[in-house]
XYZ file of N, CA and C in Angstrom:
702
model
N -9.639 20.630 -2.214
C -10.306 19.968 -1.098
C -10.368 18.454 -1.382
N -10.570 18.271 -2.686
C -10.825 16.761 -3.106
C -9.421 16.006 -2.818
N -8.313 16.720 -3.176
C -6.984 16.032 -2.909
C -6.768 15.715 -1.488
N -7.087 16.621 -0.651
C -6.926 16.536 0.750
C -7.774 15.424 1.308
N -9.000 15.296 0.816
C -9.905 14.293 1.250
C -9.400 12.910 0.876
N -8.811 12.749 -0.319
C -8.233 11.428 -0.708
C -6.990 11.087 0.016
N -6.193 12.173 0.357
C -4.929 11.952 1.085
C -5.250 11.485 2.508
N -6.309 12.013 3.130
C -6.801 11.646 4.384
C -7.288 10.194 4.428
N -8.028 9.840 3.438
C -8.610 8.502 3.285
C -7.408 7.470 3.142
N -6.387 7.911 2.325
C -5.194 6.962 2.205
C -4.474 6.768 3.423
N -4.329 7.834 4.227
C -3.621 7.849 5.563
C -4.433 6.876 6.470
N -5.674 6.998 6.634
C -6.531 6.140 7.527
C -6.516 4.704 7.058
N -6.627 4.471 5.754
C -6.621 3.081 5.306
C -5.210 2.438 5.497
N -4.231 3.166 5.286
C -2.766 2.650 5.520
C -2.682 2.221 7.034
N -3.247 2.960 7.880
C -3.240 2.581 9.379
C -4.003 1.101 9.580
N -5.009 1.059 8.906
C -5.813 -0.218 9.073
C -5.129 -1.385 8.255
N -4.530 -1.068 7.177
C -3.696 -2.125 6.504
C -2.598 -2.722 7.392
N -1.790 -1.818 7.984
C -0.641 -2.261 8.677
C -0.998 -2.845 10.095
N -2.008 -2.322 10.690
C -2.290 -2.791 12.032
C -3.369 -3.853 12.165
N -4.334 -3.810 11.094
C -5.475 -4.670 11.349
C -5.581 -5.599 10.063
N -4.597 -5.594 9.152
C -4.625 -6.533 7.887
C -5.787 -6.292 7.013
N -6.247 -5.066 6.818
C -7.156 -4.786 5.700
C -6.506 -4.724 4.395
N -7.006 -5.511 3.454
C -6.369 -5.555 2.192
C -7.545 -5.441 1.082
N -7.252 -4.895 -0.002
C -8.183 -4.926 -1.157
C -8.403 -6.387 -1.662
N -9.591 -6.612 -2.125
C -10.790 -5.732 -2.298
C -11.452 -5.514 -1.005
N -11.797 -4.243 -0.753
C -12.379 -3.822 0.543
C -13.945 -4.262 0.561
N -14.366 -4.833 1.656
C -15.777 -5.108 1.728
C -16.418 -4.067 2.668
N -17.367 -3.386 2.029
C -18.137 -2.262 2.754
C -19.514 -2.728 3.041
N -19.855 -2.806 4.241
C -21.239 -3.179 4.748
C -22.042 -2.007 4.845
N -23.088 -1.848 4.112
C -23.996 -0.677 3.950
C -25.267 -0.866 4.629
N -25.720 0.077 5.509
C -27.120 -0.112 6.029
C -28.123 0.851 5.427
N -29.299 0.736 5.855
C -30.444 1.592 5.147
C -30.255 2.993 5.337
N -29.743 3.512 6.504
C -29.569 4.966 6.759
C -28.526 5.558 5.810
N -27.487 4.736 5.441
C -26.533 5.162 4.459
C -27.066 5.344 3.133
N -27.858 4.250 2.763
C -28.393 4.325 1.381
C -29.355 5.451 1.257
N -30.114 5.766 2.272
C -31.102 6.919 2.398
C -30.313 8.195 2.109
N -29.261 8.398 2.921
C -28.377 9.625 2.777
C -27.922 9.753 1.378
N -27.398 8.667 0.795
C -26.918 8.616 -0.650
C -28.009 9.105 -1.618
N -29.246 8.628 -1.259
C -30.355 9.038 -2.242
C -30.699 10.439 -2.065
N -30.602 11.009 -0.884
C -30.953 12.347 -0.687
C -29.918 13.288 -1.328
N -28.593 12.862 -1.157
C -27.583 13.769 -1.668
C -27.196 13.358 -3.067
N -27.951 12.453 -3.737
C -27.811 12.093 -5.077
C -26.367 11.522 -5.434
N -25.884 10.578 -4.552
C -24.648 9.991 -4.729
C -24.714 8.556 -5.225
N -23.997 8.239 -6.304
C -23.990 6.906 -6.747
C -22.872 6.092 -5.962
N -23.361 5.332 -5.006
C -22.536 4.607 -4.210
C -21.619 3.583 -4.888
N -22.042 2.942 -5.894
C -21.292 1.913 -6.557
C -20.124 2.568 -7.422
N -20.227 3.887 -7.598
C -19.196 4.577 -8.300
C -18.289 5.431 -7.352
N -18.902 6.075 -6.330
C -18.156 7.000 -5.512
C -17.341 6.196 -4.469
N -17.819 5.160 -3.846
C -17.013 4.499 -2.799
C -15.767 3.986 -3.316
N -15.735 3.217 -4.448
C -14.426 2.741 -4.943
C -13.455 3.869 -5.320
N -14.074 4.967 -5.889
C -13.245 6.118 -6.204
C -12.600 6.744 -4.965
N -13.311 6.730 -3.895
C -12.805 7.436 -2.525
C -11.740 6.507 -2.009
N -12.019 5.231 -2.011
C -11.065 4.261 -1.350
C -9.871 3.935 -2.314
N -9.932 4.258 -3.566
C -8.875 4.100 -4.621
C -8.445 2.597 -4.750
N -9.435 1.696 -4.443
C -9.030 0.253 -4.559
C -10.323 -0.388 -5.047
N -10.236 -1.661 -5.479
C -11.329 -2.499 -5.754
C -12.207 -2.693 -4.477
N -13.429 -2.573 -4.634
C -14.447 -2.633 -3.416
C -15.675 -3.360 -3.747
N -16.055 -4.074 -2.768
C -17.349 -4.902 -2.789
C -18.369 -4.230 -1.890
N -19.381 -3.764 -2.388
C -20.378 -3.132 -1.498
C -21.489 -4.256 -1.231
N -21.760 -4.311 0.135
C -22.520 -5.418 0.649
C -23.492 -4.864 1.646
N -24.434 -5.754 1.941
C -25.427 -5.542 2.906
C -25.788 -6.837 3.576
N -26.814 -6.875 4.485
C -27.219 -8.084 5.089
C -28.794 -8.265 4.984
N -29.119 -9.555 5.256
C -30.558 -9.864 4.989
C -31.357 -9.124 6.241
N -30.651 -8.845 7.294
C -31.255 -8.148 8.395
C -31.593 -6.709 8.037
N -30.616 -6.076 7.260
C -30.743 -4.683 6.782
C -32.031 -4.641 5.869
N -32.031 -5.553 4.912
C -32.992 -5.631 3.886
C -34.399 -5.871 4.517
N -34.496 -6.746 5.536
C -35.756 -7.017 6.226
C -36.231 -5.812 6.884
N -35.307 -5.070 7.594
C -35.769 -3.843 8.335
C -36.313 -2.761 7.351
N -35.670 -2.616 6.228
C -36.067 -1.586 5.179
C -37.491 -2.011 4.668
N -37.733 -3.363 4.414
C -39.035 -3.747 3.926
C -40.119 -3.606 4.886
N -39.809 -3.689 6.220
C -40.761 -3.453 7.294
C -41.150 -2.083 7.391
N -40.244 -1.119 7.155
C -40.510 0.277 7.271
C -41.409 0.663 6.207
N -41.289 0.189 4.959
C -42.231 0.395 3.967
C -41.828 1.562 2.998
N -42.874 2.217 2.502
C -42.750 3.192 1.455
C -41.757 4.397 1.765
N -41.654 4.586 3.183
C -40.755 5.745 3.565
C -39.370 5.667 3.138
N -38.957 4.339 3.261
C -37.455 4.117 2.758
C -37.451 3.158 1.488
N -38.447 3.291 0.724
C -38.380 2.347 -0.470
C -37.279 2.604 -1.381
N -36.821 3.894 -1.567
C -35.671 4.134 -2.335
C -34.472 3.690 -1.859
N -34.222 3.671 -0.520
C -33.037 3.081 0.171
C -33.094 1.504 -0.019
N -34.264 0.959 -0.018
C -34.337 -0.546 -0.188
C -33.913 -0.919 -1.641
N -34.397 -0.068 -2.608
C -33.983 -0.414 -4.030
C -32.464 -0.264 -4.092
N -31.829 0.649 -3.544
C -30.329 0.719 -3.599
C -29.679 -0.270 -2.867
N -30.076 -0.711 -1.709
C -29.497 -1.857 -0.961
C -29.609 -3.072 -1.648
N -30.648 -3.330 -2.263
C -30.869 -4.636 -3.082
C -29.895 -4.790 -4.199
N -29.226 -3.794 -4.632
C -28.231 -3.827 -5.757
C -26.994 -4.428 -5.202
N -26.779 -4.541 -3.927
C -25.443 -4.903 -3.340
C -25.487 -6.531 -3.060
N -24.320 -7.018 -2.885
C -24.200 -8.419 -2.480
C -24.653 -8.643 -0.952
N -25.266 -9.680 -0.708
C -25.746 -9.920 0.630
C -24.617 -10.741 1.398
N -24.088 -10.185 2.477
C -23.102 -10.741 3.258
C -23.766 -11.824 4.199
N -23.169 -12.943 4.391
C -23.660 -13.879 5.386
C -23.709 -13.448 6.795
N -24.816 -13.582 7.509
C -24.897 -13.224 8.920
C -25.609 -14.440 9.532
N -25.272 -14.729 10.838
C -25.754 -15.958 11.486
C -27.286 -15.878 11.889
N -27.952 -14.781 11.635
C -29.213 -14.552 12.165
C -30.415 -15.282 11.330
N -30.850 -16.390 11.687
C -31.879 -17.090 10.942
C -33.249 -16.269 10.991
N -33.463 -15.718 12.212
C -34.574 -14.808 12.251
C -33.999 -13.410 12.291
N -34.351 -12.539 11.428
C -33.674 -11.269 11.225
C -33.863 -10.402 12.412
N -32.733 -9.640 12.836
C -32.750 -8.807 14.063
C -32.560 -7.394 13.469
N -32.551 -6.456 14.416
C -32.339 -4.919 14.022
C -31.094 -4.803 13.246
N -31.014 -3.947 12.212
C -29.871 -3.787 11.294
C -28.717 -3.336 12.116
N -28.821 -2.521 13.112
C -27.699 -1.986 13.884
C -27.000 -3.042 14.565
N -27.894 -4.022 15.199
C -27.398 -5.098 16.043
C -26.615 -6.072 14.992
N -27.221 -6.314 13.878
C -26.602 -7.212 12.914
C -25.194 -6.720 12.516
N -25.131 -5.446 12.162
C -23.730 -4.976 11.683
C -22.748 -4.827 12.771
N -23.170 -4.492 13.964
C -22.238 -4.542 15.128
C -21.767 -5.990 15.412
N -22.641 -6.892 15.216
C -22.171 -8.350 15.466
C -21.147 -8.676 14.454
N -21.265 -8.348 13.173
C -20.360 -8.709 12.164
C -19.084 -7.932 12.346
N -19.181 -6.774 12.872
C -17.932 -5.842 13.078
C -17.040 -6.701 14.234
N -17.821 -7.107 15.208
C -16.931 -7.856 16.256
C -16.339 -9.090 15.716
N -17.093 -9.795 14.865
C -16.519 -11.040 14.301
C -15.302 -10.726 13.375
N -15.463 -9.566 12.701
C -14.418 -9.098 11.738
C -13.083 -8.720 12.543
N -13.247 -8.241 13.754
C -12.111 -7.745 14.530
C -11.215 -8.907 14.896
N -11.783 -10.125 14.960
C -10.744 -11.317 15.301
C -10.740 -12.322 14.184
N -11.368 -12.002 13.107
C -11.456 -12.960 11.955
C -10.687 -12.507 10.796
N -10.632 -13.288 9.772
C -9.865 -13.017 8.443
C -10.709 -12.021 7.567
N -12.070 -12.127 7.597
C -12.878 -11.355 6.812
C -13.088 -9.894 7.464
N -12.673 -8.884 6.788
C -12.651 -7.528 7.389
C -13.739 -6.657 6.706
N -14.440 -5.926 7.524
C -15.470 -5.035 6.957
C -15.188 -3.548 7.272
N -15.581 -2.768 6.409
C -15.807 -1.278 6.663
C -17.323 -1.131 6.734
N -17.732 -0.353 7.732
C -19.167 -0.218 8.022
C -19.563 1.123 7.618
N -20.586 1.256 6.664
C -21.090 2.518 6.156
C -22.476 2.775 6.771
N -22.606 3.722 7.586
C -23.793 4.109 8.290
C -23.987 5.577 8.668
N -25.239 6.014 8.798
C -25.488 7.308 9.301
C -26.239 7.162 10.716
N -26.310 6.054 11.277
C -26.983 5.853 12.542
C -26.044 6.180 13.674
N -26.397 7.147 14.482
C -25.516 7.715 15.474
C -25.192 6.693 16.504
N -26.175 5.945 16.944
C -26.046 4.975 18.033
C -25.127 3.818 17.595
N -25.291 3.350 16.374
C -24.528 2.381 15.846
C -23.105 2.744 15.805
N -22.940 4.073 15.267
C -21.616 4.633 15.171
C -20.865 4.626 16.504
N -21.482 5.025 17.445
C -20.909 5.035 18.790
C -20.461 3.668 19.290
N -21.330 2.753 18.983
C -21.028 1.344 19.308
C -19.854 0.749 18.531
N -19.764 1.120 17.267
C -18.638 0.626 16.459
C -17.340 1.230 16.837
N -17.419 2.408 17.354
C -16.136 3.086 17.828
C -15.558 2.381 19.015
N -16.309 1.533 19.722
C -15.730 0.723 20.850
C -15.246 -0.547 20.399
N -15.453 -1.007 19.177
C -15.007 -2.251 18.643
C -13.639 -2.061 17.956
N -12.566 -2.699 18.388
C -11.213 -2.564 17.927
C -11.145 -2.826 16.397
N -10.433 -1.977 15.692
C -10.189 -2.260 14.203
C -11.380 -2.209 13.270
N -12.370 -1.267 13.643
C -13.481 -1.053 12.743
C -13.447 0.323 12.126
N -13.182 0.359 10.760
C -13.309 1.566 9.925
C -14.727 1.875 9.673
N -15.122 3.105 9.892
C -16.564 3.598 9.728
C -16.623 4.730 8.695
N -17.661 4.478 7.848
C -17.856 5.490 6.680
C -19.227 6.149 6.969
N -19.235 7.483 6.545
C -20.465 8.283 6.651
C -20.477 9.345 5.460
N -21.683 9.859 5.326
C -21.901 10.888 4.265
C -22.088 12.247 5.002
N -21.288 13.240 4.493
C -21.394 14.569 5.049
C -21.023 15.642 3.981
N -21.679 16.742 3.900
C -21.363 17.739 2.945
C -21.449 17.172 1.579
N -22.340 16.276 1.255
C -22.506 15.685 0.020
C -21.350 14.871 -0.523
N -20.633 14.298 0.460
C -19.424 13.491 0.101
C -19.284 12.431 1.093
N -18.542 11.350 0.656
C -18.335 10.232 1.494
C -16.974 10.436 2.301
N -17.045 10.081 3.672
C -15.826 10.281 4.441
C -15.610 9.085 5.236
N -14.308 8.833 5.638
C -14.018 7.905 6.671
C -13.917 8.628 7.938
N -14.457 7.907 9.034
C -14.452 8.537 10.332
C -12.985 8.408 10.909
N -12.677 9.345 11.831
C -11.383 9.305 12.538
C -11.167 7.981 13.252
N -9.919 7.588 13.435
C -9.633 6.357 14.161
C -9.969 6.522 15.605
N -10.734 5.591 16.125
C -11.263 5.605 17.503
C -10.211 5.386 18.469
N -10.378 5.681 19.684
C -9.301 5.384 20.806
C -9.243 3.851 20.972
N -10.363 3.052 20.940
C -10.264 1.706 21.153
C -9.309 1.177 20.037
N -9.535 1.575 18.813
C -8.687 1.124 17.675
C -7.241 1.437 17.804
N -6.894 2.827 18.283
C -5.523 3.114 18.536
C -4.891 2.265 19.559
N -5.658 2.013 20.699
C -5.059 1.294 21.802
C -4.809 -0.132 21.376
N -5.734 -0.654 20.561
C -5.544 -2.098 20.126
C -4.265 -2.242 19.203
N -3.985 -1.219 18.415
C -2.826 -1.259 17.611
C -1.584 -1.167 18.519
N -1.517 -0.298 19.603
C -0.413 -0.131 20.352
C -0.102 -1.393 21.095
N -1.198 -2.147 21.564
C -1.026 -3.442 22.175
C -0.281 -4.409 21.345
N -0.542 -4.436 20.071
C 0.047 -5.301 19.052
C 1.600 -5.053 19.096
N 1.932 -3.695 19.066
C 3.249 -3.396 19.028
C 3.985 -3.821 20.139
N 3.351 -3.670 21.317
C 4.002 -4.161 22.551
C 4.262 -5.673 22.555
N 3.306 -6.360 21.999
C 3.370 -7.865 21.875
C 4.481 -8.233 20.968
N 4.686 -7.550 19.912
C 5.905 -7.788 18.997
C 7.122 -7.540 19.706
N 7.258 -6.527 20.413
C 8.452 -6.202 21.189
C 8.716 -7.257 22.216
N 7.676 -7.775 22.903
C 7.752 -8.787 23.931
C 8.296 -10.057 23.347
N 7.743 -10.475 22.187
C 8.232 -11.625 21.404
C 9.713 -11.596 21.047
N 10.082 -10.394 20.536
C 11.484 -10.171 20.193
C 12.353 -10.372 21.323
N 11.983 -9.844 22.540
C 12.790 -9.948 23.728
C 12.916 -11.389 24.201
N 11.811 -12.104 24.043
C 11.752 -13.553 24.456
C 12.660 -14.399 23.610
N 12.652 -14.041 22.192
C 13.476 -14.805 21.245
C 14.965 -14.488 21.647
N 15.234 -13.310 22.065
C 16.676 -12.975 22.319
C 17.097 -13.713 23.574
N 16.239 -13.793 24.597
C 16.529 -14.651 25.789
C 16.843 -16.127 25.540
N 15.922 -16.636 24.598
C 16.117 -18.095 24.227
C 17.354 -18.354 23.435
N 17.481 -17.575 22.412
C 18.617 -17.763 21.365
C 19.971 -17.303 21.944
N 19.829 -16.470 22.878
C 21.090 -15.761 23.338
C 21.478 -14.556 22.538
N 22.453 -13.876 22.942
C 22.911 -12.706 22.267
C 23.462 -13.041 20.883
N 23.258 -12.226 19.920
C 23.736 -12.428 18.511
C 25.246 -12.559 18.498
N 25.894 -13.218 17.532
C 27.254 -13.322 17.398
C 27.848 -11.972 17.121
N 29.121 -11.753 17.804
C 29.738 -10.441 17.420
C 30.032 -10.358 16.014
N 30.139 -9.089 15.507
C 30.435 -8.838 14.170
C 31.847 -9.396 13.819
N 31.916 -10.261 12.828
C 33.257 -10.691 12.337
C 34.098 -9.585 11.897
N 35.443 -9.653 12.292
C 36.390 -8.609 11.795
C 36.450 -8.703 10.256
N 36.654 -7.537 9.694
C 36.748 -7.470 8.305
C 38.100 -8.077 7.921
N 38.096 -8.893 6.919
C 39.400 -9.549 6.348
C 40.217 -8.536 5.768
N 41.554 -8.586 6.138
C 42.390 -7.569 5.616
C 42.729 -8.119 4.035
N 42.916 -7.212 3.225
C 43.264 -7.625 1.959
C 44.819 -8.058 1.850
N 44.920 -9.198 1.274
C 46.326 -9.664 1.118
C 47.167 -8.787 0.126
N 48.368 -8.518 0.567
C 49.190 -7.720 -0.359
C 49.565 -8.590 -1.493
N 49.287 -8.114 -2.673
C 49.637 -8.811 -3.864
C 51.033 -8.633 -4.240
N 51.510 -9.663 -4.998
C 52.918 -9.619 -5.463
C 53.040 -8.571 -6.557
N 54.341 -8.651 -7.095
C 54.658 -7.679 -8.274
C 53.917 -8.093 -9.431
N 53.469 -7.124 -10.128
C 52.652 -7.399 -11.349
C 53.708 -7.872 -12.324
N 53.609 -9.175 -12.805
C 54.489 -9.659 -13.811
C 54.538 -8.822 -15.086
N 53.531 -8.174 -15.458
C 53.533 -7.455 -16.759
C 54.410 -6.195 -16.514
N 54.524 -5.696 -15.292
C 55.404 -4.551 -15.055
C 56.852 -4.856 -15.249
N 57.211 -6.190 -15.043
C 58.602 -6.641 -15.104
C 59.145 -6.840 -16.651
N 58.166 -6.975 -17.615
C 58.635 -7.205 -18.906
C 59.484 -6.144 -19.460
N 60.424 -6.596 -20.318
C 61.316 -5.619 -20.921
C 60.591 -4.856 -21.981
N 61.014 -3.609 -22.228
C 60.273 -2.864 -23.296
C 60.780 -3.377 -24.650
N 59.795 -3.490 -25.518
C 60.054 -3.949 -26.892
C 60.061 -2.700 -27.810
N 61.193 -2.715 -28.608
C 61.339 -1.677 -29.546
C 60.532 -1.989 -30.761
N 59.780 -1.045 -31.176
C 58.855 -1.162 -32.325
C 59.417 -0.106 -33.311
N 59.424 -0.525 -34.553
C 59.864 0.339 -35.548
C 58.753 1.213 -36.131
N 59.105 2.520 -36.342
C 58.114 3.433 -36.898
C 58.685 3.970 -38.074
N 57.776 4.239 -38.999
C 58.358 4.674 -40.402
C 58.400 6.242 -40.363
N 59.477 6.745 -40.751
C 59.764 8.247 -40.875
C 60.032 8.601 -42.351
N 59.343 9.486 -42.908
C 59.551 9.935 -44.246
C 60.863 10.988 -44.332
N 61.759 10.683 -45.222
C 63.024 11.437 -45.330
C 63.108 11.957 -46.745
N 63.311 13.181 -47.002
C 63.446 13.707 -48.313
C 64.847 13.476 -48.780
N 65.008 13.165 -50.036
C 66.452 12.967 -50.628
C 66.600 13.964 -51.738
N 67.839 14.033 -52.368
C 68.165 15.077 -53.370
C 67.667 14.545 -54.754
N 67.276 13.215 -54.889
C 66.947 12.822 -56.262
C 65.605 13.300 -56.631
N 65.375 13.385 -57.969
C 64.140 13.868 -58.412
C 63.572 12.825 -59.428
N 62.202 12.925 -59.536
C 61.512 12.002 -60.410
C 61.503 12.657 -61.826
N 60.882 11.799 -62.731
C 60.831 12.222 -64.208
C 60.036 13.583 -64.272
N 59.028 13.822 -63.392
C 58.262 15.002 -63.434
C 59.002 16.229 -62.834
N 60.103 15.951 -62.116
C 60.788 17.022 -61.450
C 60.621 17.124 -59.999
N 59.826 16.246 -59.420
C 59.553 16.349 -58.012
C 60.675 15.498 -57.280
N 60.811 15.923 -56.132
C 61.811 15.306 -55.288
C 61.316 13.941 -54.755
N 62.237 12.925 -54.699
C 61.731 11.648 -54.163
C 61.706 11.698 -52.689
N 60.947 10.871 -52.071
C 60.843 10.650 -50.589
C 61.064 9.172 -50.393
N 61.849 8.897 -49.410
C 62.075 7.494 -49.026
C 61.615 7.340 -47.564
N 61.266 6.168 -47.148
C 60.781 5.883 -45.809
C 61.878 5.232 -45.062
N 62.093 5.836 -43.842
C 63.183 5.299 -42.878
C 62.604 4.866 -41.683
N 62.990 3.696 -41.203
C 62.358 3.176 -39.955
C 63.256 3.688 -38.845
N 62.533 4.119 -37.785
C 63.157 4.678 -36.533
C 62.659 3.978 -35.397
N 63.538 3.550 -34.389
C 63.175 2.799 -33.215
C 62.315 3.630 -32.279
N 61.194 2.955 -31.819
C 60.231 3.603 -30.950
C 60.018 2.607 -29.703
N 60.071 3.175 -28.490
C 59.887 2.339 -27.249
C 58.455 2.193 -27.029
N 57.989 1.001 -26.689
C 56.567 0.727 -26.249
C 56.556 -0.103 -25.110
N 55.550 -0.009 -24.267
C 55.379 -0.793 -23.102
C 55.096 -2.273 -23.483
């Protein structure tokens, strides 16, 4: 099950990489509901989220999220302690607003900006709102594990529009530049002349052949003499 979960996460992240330019290190915006769920399920977010995404990850929150948790008080004190461990992302709200509104605002900015965010939340209303924002990956906790939400219809349609735009630009380029040059005919190989080495006369090399004679040595053995014999070579 763990392998299937990681494969699914990799497939979803690959979609966001190629269509919405998500690149590591990933920035994950965490709200109070997600921190509370992690506390209940005894999940170490700083350890589990990077392991699940299999890339370097920056866990972040906003001052609006922290302000909301402080206002709620002891009921979500544990979630506040967890959230305070994370980096605080810049948000434009000088006076803190509701955490859900803050995160949805940053998600909209991320859709058209360079800074991309994954949003981690258990808030149902916020999740539904995020699904309408093009190019927004959503994370949640279920069955004591962290999961990426399925790609929303808005995100799918946004990706298909980009593909259509690329096709349109290619067609426009073709109309401006004109049709491409026809393929050049392959050059025929020139017939080479006669190999000069093949025209050389064969040189006779002498080889040594041992021939026995009738003469004997002092010890009684027959003498052997070497005789040169002509041998053809290229």
